[in-house]
mmCIF file of C-alpha atoms in Angstrom:
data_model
loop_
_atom_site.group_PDB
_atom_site.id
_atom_site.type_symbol
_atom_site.label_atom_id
_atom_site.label_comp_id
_atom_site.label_asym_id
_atom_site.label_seq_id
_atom_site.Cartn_x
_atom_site.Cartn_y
_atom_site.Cartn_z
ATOM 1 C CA UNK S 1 10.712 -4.725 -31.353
ATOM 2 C CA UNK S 2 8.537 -6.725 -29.103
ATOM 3 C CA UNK S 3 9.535 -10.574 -28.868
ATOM 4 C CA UNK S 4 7.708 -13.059 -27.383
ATOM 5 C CA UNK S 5 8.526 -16.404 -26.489
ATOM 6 C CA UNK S 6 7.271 -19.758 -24.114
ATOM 7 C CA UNK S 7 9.751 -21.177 -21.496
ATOM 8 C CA UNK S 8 7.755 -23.855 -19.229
ATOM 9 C CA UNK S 9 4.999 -22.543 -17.328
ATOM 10 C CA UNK S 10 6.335 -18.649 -18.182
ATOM 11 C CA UNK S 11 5.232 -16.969 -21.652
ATOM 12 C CA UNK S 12 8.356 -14.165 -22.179
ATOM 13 C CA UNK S 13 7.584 -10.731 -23.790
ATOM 14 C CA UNK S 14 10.442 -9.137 -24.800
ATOM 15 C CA UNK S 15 11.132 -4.827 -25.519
ATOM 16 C CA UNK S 16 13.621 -6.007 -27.471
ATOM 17 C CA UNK S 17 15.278 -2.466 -29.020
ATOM 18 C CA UNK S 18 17.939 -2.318 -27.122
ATOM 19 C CA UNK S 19 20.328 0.433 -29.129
ATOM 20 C CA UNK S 20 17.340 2.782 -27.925
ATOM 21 C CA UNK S 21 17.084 1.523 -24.521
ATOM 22 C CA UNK S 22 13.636 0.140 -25.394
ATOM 23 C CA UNK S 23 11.817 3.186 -26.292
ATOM 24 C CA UNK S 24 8.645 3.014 -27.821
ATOM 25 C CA UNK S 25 7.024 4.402 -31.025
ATOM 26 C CA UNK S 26 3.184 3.942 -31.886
ATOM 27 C CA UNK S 27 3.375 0.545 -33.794
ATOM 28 C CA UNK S 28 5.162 -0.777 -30.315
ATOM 29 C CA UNK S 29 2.556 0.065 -28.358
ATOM 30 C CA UNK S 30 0.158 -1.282 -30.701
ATOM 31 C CA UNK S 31 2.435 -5.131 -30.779
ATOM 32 C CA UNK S 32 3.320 -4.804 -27.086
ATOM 33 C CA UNK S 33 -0.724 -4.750 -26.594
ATOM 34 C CA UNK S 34 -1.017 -7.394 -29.215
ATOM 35 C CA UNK S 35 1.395 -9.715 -27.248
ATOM 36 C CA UNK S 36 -1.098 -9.245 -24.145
ATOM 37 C CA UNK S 37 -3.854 -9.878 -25.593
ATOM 38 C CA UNK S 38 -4.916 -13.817 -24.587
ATOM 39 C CA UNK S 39 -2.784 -16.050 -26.677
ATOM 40 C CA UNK S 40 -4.176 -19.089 -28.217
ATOM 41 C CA UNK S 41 -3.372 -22.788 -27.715
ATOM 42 C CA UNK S 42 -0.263 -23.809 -26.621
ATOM 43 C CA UNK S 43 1.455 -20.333 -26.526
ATOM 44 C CA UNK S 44 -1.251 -19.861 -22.907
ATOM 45 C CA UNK S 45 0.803 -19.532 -19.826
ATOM 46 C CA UNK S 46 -0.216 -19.016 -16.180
ATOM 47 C CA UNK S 47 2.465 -16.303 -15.690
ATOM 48 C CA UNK S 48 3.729 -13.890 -18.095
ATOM 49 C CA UNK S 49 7.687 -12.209 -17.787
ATOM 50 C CA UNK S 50 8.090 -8.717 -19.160
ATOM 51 C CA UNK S 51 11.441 -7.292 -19.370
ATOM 52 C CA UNK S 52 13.829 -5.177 -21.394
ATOM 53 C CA UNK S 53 16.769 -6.137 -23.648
ATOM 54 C CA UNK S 54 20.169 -4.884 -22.668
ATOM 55 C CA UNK S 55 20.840 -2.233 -20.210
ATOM 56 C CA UNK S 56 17.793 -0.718 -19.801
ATOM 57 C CA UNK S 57 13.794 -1.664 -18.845
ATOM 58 C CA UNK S 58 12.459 0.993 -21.045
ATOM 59 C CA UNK S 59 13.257 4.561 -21.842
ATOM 60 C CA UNK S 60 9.401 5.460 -22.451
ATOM 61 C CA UNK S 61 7.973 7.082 -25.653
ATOM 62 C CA UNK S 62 10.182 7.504 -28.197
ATOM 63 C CA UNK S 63 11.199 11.284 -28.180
ATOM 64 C CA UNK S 64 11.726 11.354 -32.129
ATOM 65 C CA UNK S 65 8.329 10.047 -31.942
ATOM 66 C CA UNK S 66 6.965 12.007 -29.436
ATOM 67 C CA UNK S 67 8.173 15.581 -31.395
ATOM 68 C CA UNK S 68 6.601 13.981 -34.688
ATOM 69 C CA UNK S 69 3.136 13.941 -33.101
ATOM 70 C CA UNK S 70 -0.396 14.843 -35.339
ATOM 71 C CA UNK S 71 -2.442 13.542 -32.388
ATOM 72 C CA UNK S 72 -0.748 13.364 -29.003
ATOM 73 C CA UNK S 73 -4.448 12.419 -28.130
ATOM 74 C CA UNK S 74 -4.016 9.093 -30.064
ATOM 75 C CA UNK S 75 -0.969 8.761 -28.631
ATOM 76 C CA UNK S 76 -1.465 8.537 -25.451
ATOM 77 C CA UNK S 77 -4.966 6.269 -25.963
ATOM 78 C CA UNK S 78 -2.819 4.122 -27.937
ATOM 79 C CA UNK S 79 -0.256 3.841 -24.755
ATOM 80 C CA UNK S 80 -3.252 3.374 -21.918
ATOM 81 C CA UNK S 81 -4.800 0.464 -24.484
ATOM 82 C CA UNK S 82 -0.835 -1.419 -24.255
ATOM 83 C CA UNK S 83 -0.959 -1.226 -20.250
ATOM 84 C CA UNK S 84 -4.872 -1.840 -20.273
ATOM 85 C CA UNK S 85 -4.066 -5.076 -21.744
ATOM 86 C CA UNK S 86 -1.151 -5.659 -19.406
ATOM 87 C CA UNK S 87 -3.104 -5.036 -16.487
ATOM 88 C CA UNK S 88 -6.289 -7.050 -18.257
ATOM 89 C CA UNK S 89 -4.031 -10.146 -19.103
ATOM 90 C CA UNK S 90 -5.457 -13.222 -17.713
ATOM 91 C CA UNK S 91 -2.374 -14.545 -17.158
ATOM 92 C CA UNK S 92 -0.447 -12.985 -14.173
ATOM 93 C CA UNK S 93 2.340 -10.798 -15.185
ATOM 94 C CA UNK S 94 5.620 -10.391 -13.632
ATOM 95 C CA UNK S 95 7.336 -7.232 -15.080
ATOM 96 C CA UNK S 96 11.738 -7.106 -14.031
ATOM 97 C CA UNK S 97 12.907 -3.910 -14.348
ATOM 98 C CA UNK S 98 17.214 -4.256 -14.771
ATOM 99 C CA UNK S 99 18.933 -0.384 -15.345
ATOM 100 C CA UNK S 100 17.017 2.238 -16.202
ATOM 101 C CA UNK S 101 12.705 2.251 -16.337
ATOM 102 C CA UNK S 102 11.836 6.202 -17.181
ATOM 103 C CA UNK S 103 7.779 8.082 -18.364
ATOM 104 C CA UNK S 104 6.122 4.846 -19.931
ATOM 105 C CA UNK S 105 8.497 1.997 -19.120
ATOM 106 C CA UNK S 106 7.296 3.026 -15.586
ATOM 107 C CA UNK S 107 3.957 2.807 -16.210
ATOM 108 C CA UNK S 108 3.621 -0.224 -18.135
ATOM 109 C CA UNK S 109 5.604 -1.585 -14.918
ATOM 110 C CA UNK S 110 2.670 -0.418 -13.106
ATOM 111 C CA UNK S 111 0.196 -2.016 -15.202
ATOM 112 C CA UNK S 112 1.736 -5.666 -14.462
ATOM 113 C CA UNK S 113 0.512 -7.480 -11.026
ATOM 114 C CA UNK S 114 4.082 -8.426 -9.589
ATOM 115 C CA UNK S 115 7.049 -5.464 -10.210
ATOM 116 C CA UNK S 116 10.608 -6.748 -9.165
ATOM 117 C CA UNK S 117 13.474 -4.855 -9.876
ATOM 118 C CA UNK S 118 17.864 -5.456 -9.433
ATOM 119 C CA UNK S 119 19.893 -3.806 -7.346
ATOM 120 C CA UNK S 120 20.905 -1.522 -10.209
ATOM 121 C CA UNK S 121 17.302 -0.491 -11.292
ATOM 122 C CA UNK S 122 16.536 3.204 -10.997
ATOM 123 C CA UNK S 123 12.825 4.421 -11.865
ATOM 124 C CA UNK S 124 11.759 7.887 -12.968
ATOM 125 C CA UNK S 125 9.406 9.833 -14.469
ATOM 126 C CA UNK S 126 11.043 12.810 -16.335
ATOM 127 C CA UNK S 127 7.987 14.307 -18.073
ATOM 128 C CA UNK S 128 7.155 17.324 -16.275
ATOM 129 C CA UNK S 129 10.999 18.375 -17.426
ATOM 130 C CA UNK S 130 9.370 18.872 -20.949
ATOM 131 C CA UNK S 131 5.633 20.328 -19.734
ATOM 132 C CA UNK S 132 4.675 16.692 -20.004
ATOM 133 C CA UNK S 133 3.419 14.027 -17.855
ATOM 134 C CA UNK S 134 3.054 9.917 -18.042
ATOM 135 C CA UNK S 135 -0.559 9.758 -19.815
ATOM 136 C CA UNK S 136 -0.658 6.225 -20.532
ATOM 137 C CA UNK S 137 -2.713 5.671 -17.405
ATOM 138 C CA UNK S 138 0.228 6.730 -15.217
ATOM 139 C CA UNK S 139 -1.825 9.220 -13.539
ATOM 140 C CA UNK S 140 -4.293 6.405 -12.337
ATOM 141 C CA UNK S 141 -2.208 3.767 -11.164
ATOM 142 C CA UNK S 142 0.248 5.822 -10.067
ATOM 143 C CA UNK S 143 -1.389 6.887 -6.805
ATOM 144 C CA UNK S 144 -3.076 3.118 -6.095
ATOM 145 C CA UNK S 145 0.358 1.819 -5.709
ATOM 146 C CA UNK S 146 2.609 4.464 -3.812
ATOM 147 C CA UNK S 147 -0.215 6.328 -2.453
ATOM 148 C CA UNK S 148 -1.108 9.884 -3.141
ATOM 149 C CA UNK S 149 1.460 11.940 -1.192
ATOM 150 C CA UNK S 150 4.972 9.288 -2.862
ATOM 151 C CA UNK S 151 2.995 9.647 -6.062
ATOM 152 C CA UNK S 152 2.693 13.176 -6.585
ATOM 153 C CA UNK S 153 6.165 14.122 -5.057
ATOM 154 C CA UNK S 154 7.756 11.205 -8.035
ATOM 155 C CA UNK S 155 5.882 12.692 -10.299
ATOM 156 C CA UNK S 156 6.179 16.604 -9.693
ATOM 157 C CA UNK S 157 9.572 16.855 -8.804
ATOM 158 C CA UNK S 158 10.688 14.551 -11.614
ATOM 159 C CA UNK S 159 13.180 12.689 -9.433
ATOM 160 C CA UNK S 160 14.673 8.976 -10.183
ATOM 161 C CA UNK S 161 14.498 6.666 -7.521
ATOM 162 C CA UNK S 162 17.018 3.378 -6.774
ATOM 163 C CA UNK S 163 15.883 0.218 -5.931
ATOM 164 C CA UNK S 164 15.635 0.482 -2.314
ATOM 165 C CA UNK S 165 14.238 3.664 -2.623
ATOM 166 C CA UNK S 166 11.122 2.293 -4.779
ATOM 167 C CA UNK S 167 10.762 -0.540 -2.853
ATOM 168 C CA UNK S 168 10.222 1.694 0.216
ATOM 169 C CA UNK S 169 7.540 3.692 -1.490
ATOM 170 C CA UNK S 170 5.846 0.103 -3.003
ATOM 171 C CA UNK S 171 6.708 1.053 -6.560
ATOM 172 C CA UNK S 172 8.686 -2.927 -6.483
ATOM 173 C CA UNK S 173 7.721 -5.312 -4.178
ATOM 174 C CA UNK S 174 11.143 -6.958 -4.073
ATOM 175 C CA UNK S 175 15.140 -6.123 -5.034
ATOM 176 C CA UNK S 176 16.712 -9.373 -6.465
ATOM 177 C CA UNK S 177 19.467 -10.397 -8.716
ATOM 178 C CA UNK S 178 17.572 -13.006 -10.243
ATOM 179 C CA UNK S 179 14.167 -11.385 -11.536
ATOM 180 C CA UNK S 180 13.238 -14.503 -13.781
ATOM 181 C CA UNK S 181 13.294 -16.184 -10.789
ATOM 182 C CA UNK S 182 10.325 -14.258 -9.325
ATOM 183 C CA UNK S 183 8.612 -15.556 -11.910
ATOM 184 C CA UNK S 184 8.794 -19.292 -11.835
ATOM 185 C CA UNK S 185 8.523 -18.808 -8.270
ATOM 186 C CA UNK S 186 4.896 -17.670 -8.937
ATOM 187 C CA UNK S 187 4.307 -20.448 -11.834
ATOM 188 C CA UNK S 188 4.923 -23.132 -9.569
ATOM 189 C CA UNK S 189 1.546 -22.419 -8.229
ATOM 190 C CA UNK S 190 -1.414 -23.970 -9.277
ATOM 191 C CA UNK S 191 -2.347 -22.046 -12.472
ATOM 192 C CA UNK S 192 -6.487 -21.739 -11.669
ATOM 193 C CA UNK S 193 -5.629 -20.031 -8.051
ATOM 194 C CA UNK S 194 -2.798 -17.727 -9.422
ATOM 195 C CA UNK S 195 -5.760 -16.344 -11.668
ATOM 196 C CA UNK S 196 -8.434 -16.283 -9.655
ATOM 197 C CA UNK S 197 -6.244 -14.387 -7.066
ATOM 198 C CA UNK S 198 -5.350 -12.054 -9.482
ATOM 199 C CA UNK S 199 -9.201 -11.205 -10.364
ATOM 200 C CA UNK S 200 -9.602 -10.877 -6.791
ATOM 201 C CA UNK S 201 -7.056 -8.286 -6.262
ATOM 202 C CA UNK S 202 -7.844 -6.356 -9.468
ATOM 203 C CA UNK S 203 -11.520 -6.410 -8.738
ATOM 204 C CA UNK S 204 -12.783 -2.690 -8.344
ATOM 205 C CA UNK S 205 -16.158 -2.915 -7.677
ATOM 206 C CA UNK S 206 -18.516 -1.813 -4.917
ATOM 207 C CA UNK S 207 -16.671 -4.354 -1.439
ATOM 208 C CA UNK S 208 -19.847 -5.978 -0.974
ATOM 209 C CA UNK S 209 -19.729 -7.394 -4.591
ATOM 210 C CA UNK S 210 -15.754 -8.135 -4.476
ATOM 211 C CA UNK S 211 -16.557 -10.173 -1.455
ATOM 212 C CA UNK S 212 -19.372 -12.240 -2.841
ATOM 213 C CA UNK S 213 -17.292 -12.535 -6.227
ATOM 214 C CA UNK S 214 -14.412 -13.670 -3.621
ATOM 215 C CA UNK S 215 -16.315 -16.320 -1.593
ATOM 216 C CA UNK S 216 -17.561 -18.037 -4.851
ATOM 217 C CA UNK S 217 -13.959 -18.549 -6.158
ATOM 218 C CA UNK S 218 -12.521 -19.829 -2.966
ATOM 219 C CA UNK S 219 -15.414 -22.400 -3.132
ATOM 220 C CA UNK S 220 -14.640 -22.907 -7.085
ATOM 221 C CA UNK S 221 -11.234 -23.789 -6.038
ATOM 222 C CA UNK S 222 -11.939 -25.766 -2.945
ATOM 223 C CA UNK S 223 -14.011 -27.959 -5.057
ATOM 224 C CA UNK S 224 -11.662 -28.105 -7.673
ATOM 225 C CA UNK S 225 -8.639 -29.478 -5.446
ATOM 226 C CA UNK S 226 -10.465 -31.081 -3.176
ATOM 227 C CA UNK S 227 -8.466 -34.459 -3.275
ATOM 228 C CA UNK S 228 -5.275 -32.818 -2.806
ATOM 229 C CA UNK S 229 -5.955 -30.890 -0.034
ATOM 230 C CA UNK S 230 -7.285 -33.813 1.852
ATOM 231 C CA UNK S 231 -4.135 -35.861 1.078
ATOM 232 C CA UNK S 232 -2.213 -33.212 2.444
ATOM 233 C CA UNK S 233 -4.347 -33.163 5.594
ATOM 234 C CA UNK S 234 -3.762 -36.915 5.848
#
C-alpha cells in the first residue's frame, strides 16, 4: 500500500489504497514508517511529498482493523512510531492533502513540517463518534499547531473542516491547486539550510539551548556558502 518513488530533488511516498480511501491497517503503519526512515544512497532527497491516491488523503485506521484489535495499545504505539518518523525525517516533508483527510490521515498530516491542502480538502477527526480519539500522537501535536482552544473544539465536537476553514485555524498553511508544486518550491532551496531550518523549528529544548544550537548552524551555513553570498553582494 505505501509506494515510494524519486522525482528530482523530491522523494514521493505514496498511500496508495485507494478503493479504501487510504486507510490503514498495522503492517501500513509499520511500511509507511519504514519509508521515513533515512533512505540510503541515491534514493536521499532534501524534501519528501506525502500524499494519497485517488480521491481521498487518508481515511485513518482501518475500521475492519480497528474492530479486530488484541492490543489497541500496540496499535496505537505502532501509529505514533509512523508519524514519529515523519516528524523525525531528516528530509523536510511536505504532506498534500486532496478530498477527504479523517482520525490518522490527520495526524500523520500533522507530523509532516509543511501541510498544504486543495480547495476541495476537508479535515476531520471523527473518533469521539465511536468513544475514540486520534492516539497516534494526535493529542500532542494537535494543540502545538491550532492552539489549545481550535484543538479541543476539532476534536470534541468531531466536526470536518474545509480548506479555508483549516487554514484559518493553521491546520494548512496554504490552499492550492497544485500541491506538488509546494514542494519543488521548497527543493529549490539549498538542501543543507532546508534541514538545518527544519532542526531549528523542531527543536524542543530549554530556549537558551535552541538559541545556541541556532547560532552555530547559521555560522555552519555562512561558512559553508560563503562564496555565493559574496557574489551576490557583488
Amino acid at each position: 500500500m505505501i509506494r515510494t518513488q524519486t522525482d528530482g530533488d523530491v522523494r514521493v511516498v505514496t498511500l496508495d489504497r485507494p478503493e479504501a480511501r487510504n486507510a490503514l491497517r498495522p503492517a501500513d503503519l509499520t511500511a509507511l514508517r519504514e519509508a521515513f526512515e533515512e533512505p540510503e544512497g541515491d534514493d536521499r532527497r532534501p524534501v519528501t511529498y506525502l500524499r494519497g491516491a485517488g480521491d481521498a488523503f487518508c481515511a485513518g485506521a482501518d475500521l475492519d482493523a480497528v474492530a479486530a484489535l488484541d492490543d489497541p495499545e500496540a496499535f496505537a504505539r505502532r501509529g505514533q512510531r509512523a508519524a514519529a518518523a515523519i516528524e523525525e525525517s531528516p528530509s523536510v516533508v511536505v504532506c498534500g492533502v486532496d478530498g477527504a483527510a479523517r482520525g490518522g490521515g490527520v495526524e500523520l498530516a500533522l507530523a509532516a513540517d509543511v501541510r498544504v491542502a486543495t480547495p476541495r480538502a476537508t479535515l476531520g477527526e471523527p473518533g469521539v463518534s465511536l468513544g475514540l480519539f486520534g492516539a497516534w500522537g494526535g493529542t500532542v501535536r494537535l494543540p502545538r499547531i491550532m492552539g489549545e482552544g481550535d484543538a479541543l473544539d476539532f476534536a470534541l465536537s468531531g466536526r470536518v473542516l474545509d480548506a479555508e476553514a483549516a487554514l484559518r485555524t493553521g491546520l494548512v498553511s496554504r490552499v492550492v491547486d497544485d500541491l506538488r508544486a509546494v514542494a519543488d518550491e521548497i527543493a529549490a532551496g539549498e538542501s543543507d539550510a532546508l534541514a538545518a531550518i527544519k532542526r531549528r523549528i523542531r527543536d524542543r529544548r530549554d530556549e537558551e539551548t535552541q538559541e545556541n544550537a541556532e547560532a552555530t548552524a547559521f555560522a555552519d551555513l555562512h561558512d559553508a556558502h560563503a562564496a555565493e553570498i559574496a557574489r551576490r553582494r557583488e
